[in-house]
XYZ file of C-alpha atoms in Angstrom:
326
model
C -20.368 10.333 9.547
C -20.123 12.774 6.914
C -17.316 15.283 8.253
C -14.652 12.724 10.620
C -11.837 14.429 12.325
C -8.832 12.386 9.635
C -5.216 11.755 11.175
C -2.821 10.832 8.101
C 0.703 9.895 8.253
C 2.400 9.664 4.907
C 0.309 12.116 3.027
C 3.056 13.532 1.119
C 3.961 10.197 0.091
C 2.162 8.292 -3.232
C -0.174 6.226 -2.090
C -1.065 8.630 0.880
C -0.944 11.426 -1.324
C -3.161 10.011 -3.695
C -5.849 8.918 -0.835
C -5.604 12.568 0.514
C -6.697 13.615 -2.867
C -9.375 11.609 -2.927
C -10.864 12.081 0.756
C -11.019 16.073 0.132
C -13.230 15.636 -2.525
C -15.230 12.797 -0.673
C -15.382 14.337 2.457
C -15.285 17.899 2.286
C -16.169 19.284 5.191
C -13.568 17.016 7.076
C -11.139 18.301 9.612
C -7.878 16.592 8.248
C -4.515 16.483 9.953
C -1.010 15.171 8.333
C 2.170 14.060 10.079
C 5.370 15.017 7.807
C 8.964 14.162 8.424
C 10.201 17.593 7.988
C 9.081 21.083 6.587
C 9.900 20.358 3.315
C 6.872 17.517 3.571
C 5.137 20.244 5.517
C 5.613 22.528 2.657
C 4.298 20.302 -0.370
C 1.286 20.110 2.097
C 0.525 23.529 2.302
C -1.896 24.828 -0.673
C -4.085 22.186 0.350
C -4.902 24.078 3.502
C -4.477 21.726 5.839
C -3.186 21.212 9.095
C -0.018 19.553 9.023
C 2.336 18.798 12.262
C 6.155 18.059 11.908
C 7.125 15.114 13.620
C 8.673 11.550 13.656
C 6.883 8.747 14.093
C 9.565 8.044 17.054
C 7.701 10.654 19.108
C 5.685 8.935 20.612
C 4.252 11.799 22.933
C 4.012 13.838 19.935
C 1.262 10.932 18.287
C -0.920 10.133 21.484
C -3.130 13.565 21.378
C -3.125 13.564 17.557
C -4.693 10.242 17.214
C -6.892 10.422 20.326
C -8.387 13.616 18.460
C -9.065 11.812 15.106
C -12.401 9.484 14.021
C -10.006 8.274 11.609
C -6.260 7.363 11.275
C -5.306 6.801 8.151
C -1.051 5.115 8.579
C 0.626 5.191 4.844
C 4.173 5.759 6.973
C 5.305 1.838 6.512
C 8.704 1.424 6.979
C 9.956 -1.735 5.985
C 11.792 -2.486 9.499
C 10.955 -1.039 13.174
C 7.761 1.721 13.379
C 6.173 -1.083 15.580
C 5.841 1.161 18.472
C 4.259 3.752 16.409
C 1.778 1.745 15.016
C 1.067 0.034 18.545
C 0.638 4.066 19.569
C -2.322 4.804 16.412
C -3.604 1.456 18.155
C -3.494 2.405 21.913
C -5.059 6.015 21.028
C -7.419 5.328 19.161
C -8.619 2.546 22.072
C -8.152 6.024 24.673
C -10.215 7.531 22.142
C -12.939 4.854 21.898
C -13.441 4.860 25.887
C -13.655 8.508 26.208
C -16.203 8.860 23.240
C -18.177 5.493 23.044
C -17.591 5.652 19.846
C -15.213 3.129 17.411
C -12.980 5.485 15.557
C -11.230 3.969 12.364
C -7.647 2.843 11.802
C -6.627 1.498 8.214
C -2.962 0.606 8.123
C -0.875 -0.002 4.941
C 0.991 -3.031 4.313
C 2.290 -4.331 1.763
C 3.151 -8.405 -0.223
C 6.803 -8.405 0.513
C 5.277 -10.269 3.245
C 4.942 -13.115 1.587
C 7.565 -13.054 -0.892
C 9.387 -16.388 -2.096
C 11.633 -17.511 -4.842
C 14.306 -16.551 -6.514
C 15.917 -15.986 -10.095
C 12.593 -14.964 -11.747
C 11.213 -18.632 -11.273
C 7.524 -18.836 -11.361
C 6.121 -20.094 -8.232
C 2.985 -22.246 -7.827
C 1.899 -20.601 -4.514
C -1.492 -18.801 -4.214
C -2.136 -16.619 -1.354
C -5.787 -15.185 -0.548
C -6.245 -12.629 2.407
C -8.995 -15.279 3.696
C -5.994 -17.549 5.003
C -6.672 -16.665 8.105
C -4.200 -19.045 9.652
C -1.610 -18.720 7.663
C -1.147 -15.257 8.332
C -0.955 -15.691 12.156
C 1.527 -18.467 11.009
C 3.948 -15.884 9.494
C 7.415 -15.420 10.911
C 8.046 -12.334 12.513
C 10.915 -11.668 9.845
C 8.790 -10.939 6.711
C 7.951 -7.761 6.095
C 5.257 -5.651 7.759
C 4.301 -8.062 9.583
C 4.962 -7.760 13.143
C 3.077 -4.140 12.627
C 0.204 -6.065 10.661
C 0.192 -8.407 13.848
C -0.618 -5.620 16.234
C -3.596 -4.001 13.656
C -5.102 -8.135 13.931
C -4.989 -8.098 17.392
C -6.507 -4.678 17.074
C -9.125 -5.952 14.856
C -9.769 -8.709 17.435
C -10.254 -6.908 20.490
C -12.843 -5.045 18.669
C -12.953 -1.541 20.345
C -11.800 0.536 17.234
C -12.380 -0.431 13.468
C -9.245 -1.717 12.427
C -8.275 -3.136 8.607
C -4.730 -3.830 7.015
C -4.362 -2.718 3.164
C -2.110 -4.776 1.615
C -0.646 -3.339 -1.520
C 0.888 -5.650 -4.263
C 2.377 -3.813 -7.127
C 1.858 0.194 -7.454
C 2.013 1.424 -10.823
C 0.140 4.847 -11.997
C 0.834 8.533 -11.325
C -0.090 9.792 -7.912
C -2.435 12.469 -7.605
C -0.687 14.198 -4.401
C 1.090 17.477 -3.817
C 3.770 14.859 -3.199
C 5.718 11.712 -4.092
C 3.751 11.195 -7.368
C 6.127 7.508 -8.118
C 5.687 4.338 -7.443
C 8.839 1.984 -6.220
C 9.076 -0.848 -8.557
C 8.864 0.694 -12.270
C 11.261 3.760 -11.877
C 13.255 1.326 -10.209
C 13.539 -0.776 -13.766
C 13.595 2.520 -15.608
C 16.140 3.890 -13.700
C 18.244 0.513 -13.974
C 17.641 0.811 -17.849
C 18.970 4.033 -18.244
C 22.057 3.777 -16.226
C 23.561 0.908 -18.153
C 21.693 1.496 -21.578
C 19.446 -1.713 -21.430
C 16.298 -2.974 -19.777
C 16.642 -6.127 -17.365
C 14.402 -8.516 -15.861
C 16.076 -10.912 -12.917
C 16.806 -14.802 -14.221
C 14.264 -16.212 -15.964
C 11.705 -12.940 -15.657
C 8.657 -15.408 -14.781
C 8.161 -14.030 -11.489
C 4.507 -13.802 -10.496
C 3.379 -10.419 -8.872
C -0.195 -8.844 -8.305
C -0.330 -5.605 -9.372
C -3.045 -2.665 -8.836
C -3.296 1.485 -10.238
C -2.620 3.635 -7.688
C -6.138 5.599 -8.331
C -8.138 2.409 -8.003
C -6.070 1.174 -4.929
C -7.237 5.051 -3.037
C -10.758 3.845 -3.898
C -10.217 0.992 -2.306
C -9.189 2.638 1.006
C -12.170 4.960 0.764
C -14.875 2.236 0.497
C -13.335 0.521 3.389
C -13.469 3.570 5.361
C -17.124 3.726 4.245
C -18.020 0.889 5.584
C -16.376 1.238 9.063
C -17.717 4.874 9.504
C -21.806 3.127 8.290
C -21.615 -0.146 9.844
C -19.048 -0.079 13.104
C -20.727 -3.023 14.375
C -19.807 -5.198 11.497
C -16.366 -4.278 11.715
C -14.764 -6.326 14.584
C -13.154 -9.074 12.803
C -14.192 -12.988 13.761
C -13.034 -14.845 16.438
C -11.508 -17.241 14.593
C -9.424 -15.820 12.612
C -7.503 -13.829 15.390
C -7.997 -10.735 13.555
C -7.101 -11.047 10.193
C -9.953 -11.316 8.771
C -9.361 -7.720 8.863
C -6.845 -8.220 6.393
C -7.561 -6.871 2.430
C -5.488 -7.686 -0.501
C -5.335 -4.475 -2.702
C -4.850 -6.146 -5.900
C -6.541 -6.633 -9.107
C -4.430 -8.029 -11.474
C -0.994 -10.039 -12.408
C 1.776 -9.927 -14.119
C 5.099 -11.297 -14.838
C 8.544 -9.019 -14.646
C 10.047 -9.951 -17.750
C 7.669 -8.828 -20.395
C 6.517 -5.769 -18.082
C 10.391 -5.224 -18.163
C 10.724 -5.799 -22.208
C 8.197 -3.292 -22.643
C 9.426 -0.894 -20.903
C 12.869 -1.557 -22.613
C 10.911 -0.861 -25.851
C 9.485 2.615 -24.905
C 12.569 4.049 -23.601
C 14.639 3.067 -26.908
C 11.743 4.143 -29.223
C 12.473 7.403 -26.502
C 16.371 7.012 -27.513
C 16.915 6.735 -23.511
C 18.409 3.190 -24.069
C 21.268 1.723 -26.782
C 18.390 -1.677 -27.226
C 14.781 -2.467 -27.268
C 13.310 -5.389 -25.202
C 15.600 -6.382 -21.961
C 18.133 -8.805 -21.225
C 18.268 -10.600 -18.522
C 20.942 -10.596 -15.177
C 21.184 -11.931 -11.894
C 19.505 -11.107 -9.224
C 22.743 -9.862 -7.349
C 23.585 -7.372 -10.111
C 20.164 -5.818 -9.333
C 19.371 -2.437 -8.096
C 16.726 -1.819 -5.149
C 12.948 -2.896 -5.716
C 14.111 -5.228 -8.528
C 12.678 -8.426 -7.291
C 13.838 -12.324 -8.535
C 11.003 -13.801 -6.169
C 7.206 -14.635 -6.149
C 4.603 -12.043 -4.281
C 1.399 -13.017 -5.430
C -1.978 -13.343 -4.080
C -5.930 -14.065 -5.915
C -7.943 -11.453 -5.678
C -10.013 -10.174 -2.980
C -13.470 -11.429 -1.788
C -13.464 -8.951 1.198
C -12.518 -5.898 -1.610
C -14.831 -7.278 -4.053
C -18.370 -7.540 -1.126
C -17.658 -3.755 -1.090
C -17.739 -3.027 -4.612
C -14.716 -2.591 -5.414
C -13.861 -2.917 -9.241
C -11.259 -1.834 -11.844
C -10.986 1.447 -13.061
C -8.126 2.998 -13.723
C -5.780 1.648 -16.898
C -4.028 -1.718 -16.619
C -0.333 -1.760 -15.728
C 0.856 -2.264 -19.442
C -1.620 0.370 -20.872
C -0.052 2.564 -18.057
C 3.276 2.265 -19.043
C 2.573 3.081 -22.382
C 1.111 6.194 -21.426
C 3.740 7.052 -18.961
C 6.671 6.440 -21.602
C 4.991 7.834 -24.811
């Protein structure tokens, strides 16, 4: 399908920005629609020459003919508590959709590792994760994050009537390419923290383990799974044994650990003159801002991502943050 009718919510964001970006130039003759929060989203939006709709993803009544129009929904608007019954809605039209069409339009929702976050005090954990667990997903409590929304995409993925994959996103780093949000969370956070009180930190011991991926090769990642759903639907109904998530793709690449990702960002701002000391110091983890994390969220890289051809592109998280604080 070379010109699918495209639903996105969260285009104005980073990561949805920066997939935007990228499915204009892939698929160009594609009817695209956005959901923003306000007009000010709507605004940012606007030289792309889209059409964009002003809503909340509590409208429910607002969603249903949206998605039942698209081939494709495309859900980047992840809040990190509640949005359930939106993301049931995406599921439930897109289904409508399916029946009225005979035809298995796409959904590709965005989650993210805070699901499986554990630790504390910037202890390294021993813990490997790989999105082929299939069991231990389903095993999750309903109190991590995302994942009572990445529950209803698996069942989704199990029932098998629309093509439906979970994203999940460890570390962001890059600049975004949209009209938008062009930041990630976790490094402004740490810059931000830096500047404020004229050092660099890390939490406790700064041996936390992440995964970590560029934001450009993280939007190609979304594009060649959207690929593959629009060429092969009939591959794309996940097994029956794993419930659905085998549906599930860890968008990672790489690792790292916070405290010399944090030192070196101390570095660059005080070769800046933005802090009063190189390197970074270390505090605890209540003393933190937002986004600074003490714990563990790591996972080995996917086999799923990898099948599709999926490979590094884009700069390497310290390389970027050279660039970005030269």
């Amino acid at each position: 399908m070379s010109s699918p009718s495209i639903f996105i919510l969260g285009a104005a964001g980073y990561i949805g920005g920066t997939v935007l970006t990228d499915l204009l130039k892939t698929y160009p003759a594609s009817t695209i629609t956005t959901l923003a929060r306000n007009e000010s989203k709507a605004a940012l939006l606007m030289p792309l020459g889209i059409h964009t709709v002003v809503g909340s993803l509590d409208d429910l009544a607002l969603l249903a003919p949206l998605v039942e129009a698209a081939d494709v929904v495309l859900n980047f608007a992840v809040p990190f508590g509640g949005g359930d019954a939106a993301i049931q809605a995406l599921v439930d039209g897109l289904e409508v959709r399916a029946r009225k069409t005979s035809t298995k339009p796409v959904l590709l929702q965005t989650s993210g590792t805070g699901s499986i976050l554990y630790g504390a005090d910037g202890v390294r954990g021993t813990d490997v994760w790989r999105d082929s667990d299939h069991a231990r997903w389903a095993a999750l409590p309903d109190s991590a994050y995302f994942h009572t929304g990445d529950k209803i995409i698996a069942a989704a993925a199990a029932r098998g009537i629309i093509s439906a994959y979970i994203i999940m996103s460890p570390t962001v780093y890059g600049p975004g390419t949209g009209l938008g949000n062009k930041l990630s969370l976790q490094v402004p956070a740490y810059v931000r923290y830096a500047k404020r009180t004229g050092r660099a930190a890390y939490i406790g011991a700064g041996d936390n383990l992440w995964g970590n991926v560029h934001v450009s090769d993280l939007s190609t990642l979304y594009l060649l799974v959207l690929a593959h759903a629009l060429a092969s639907p009939a591959e794309t109904t996940a097994s029956a044994e794993s419930a659905g998530w085998s549906n599930l793709i860890y968008g990672g690449l790489n690792e790292h650990t916070w405290g010399p990702i944090v030192s070196l960002i101390g570095d660059r701002l005080y070769a800046r003159g933005e802090v009063a000391q190189p390197g970074a110091v270390s505090i605890n983890e209540g003393d933190a801002d937002g986004y600074m994390f003490g714990g563990n969220s790591f996972m080995a890289p996917s086999e799923k991502a990898k099948a599709l051809g999926w490979r590094q592109k884009a700069p390497g998280f310290e390389e970027a943050i050279k660039l970005a604080l030269a």
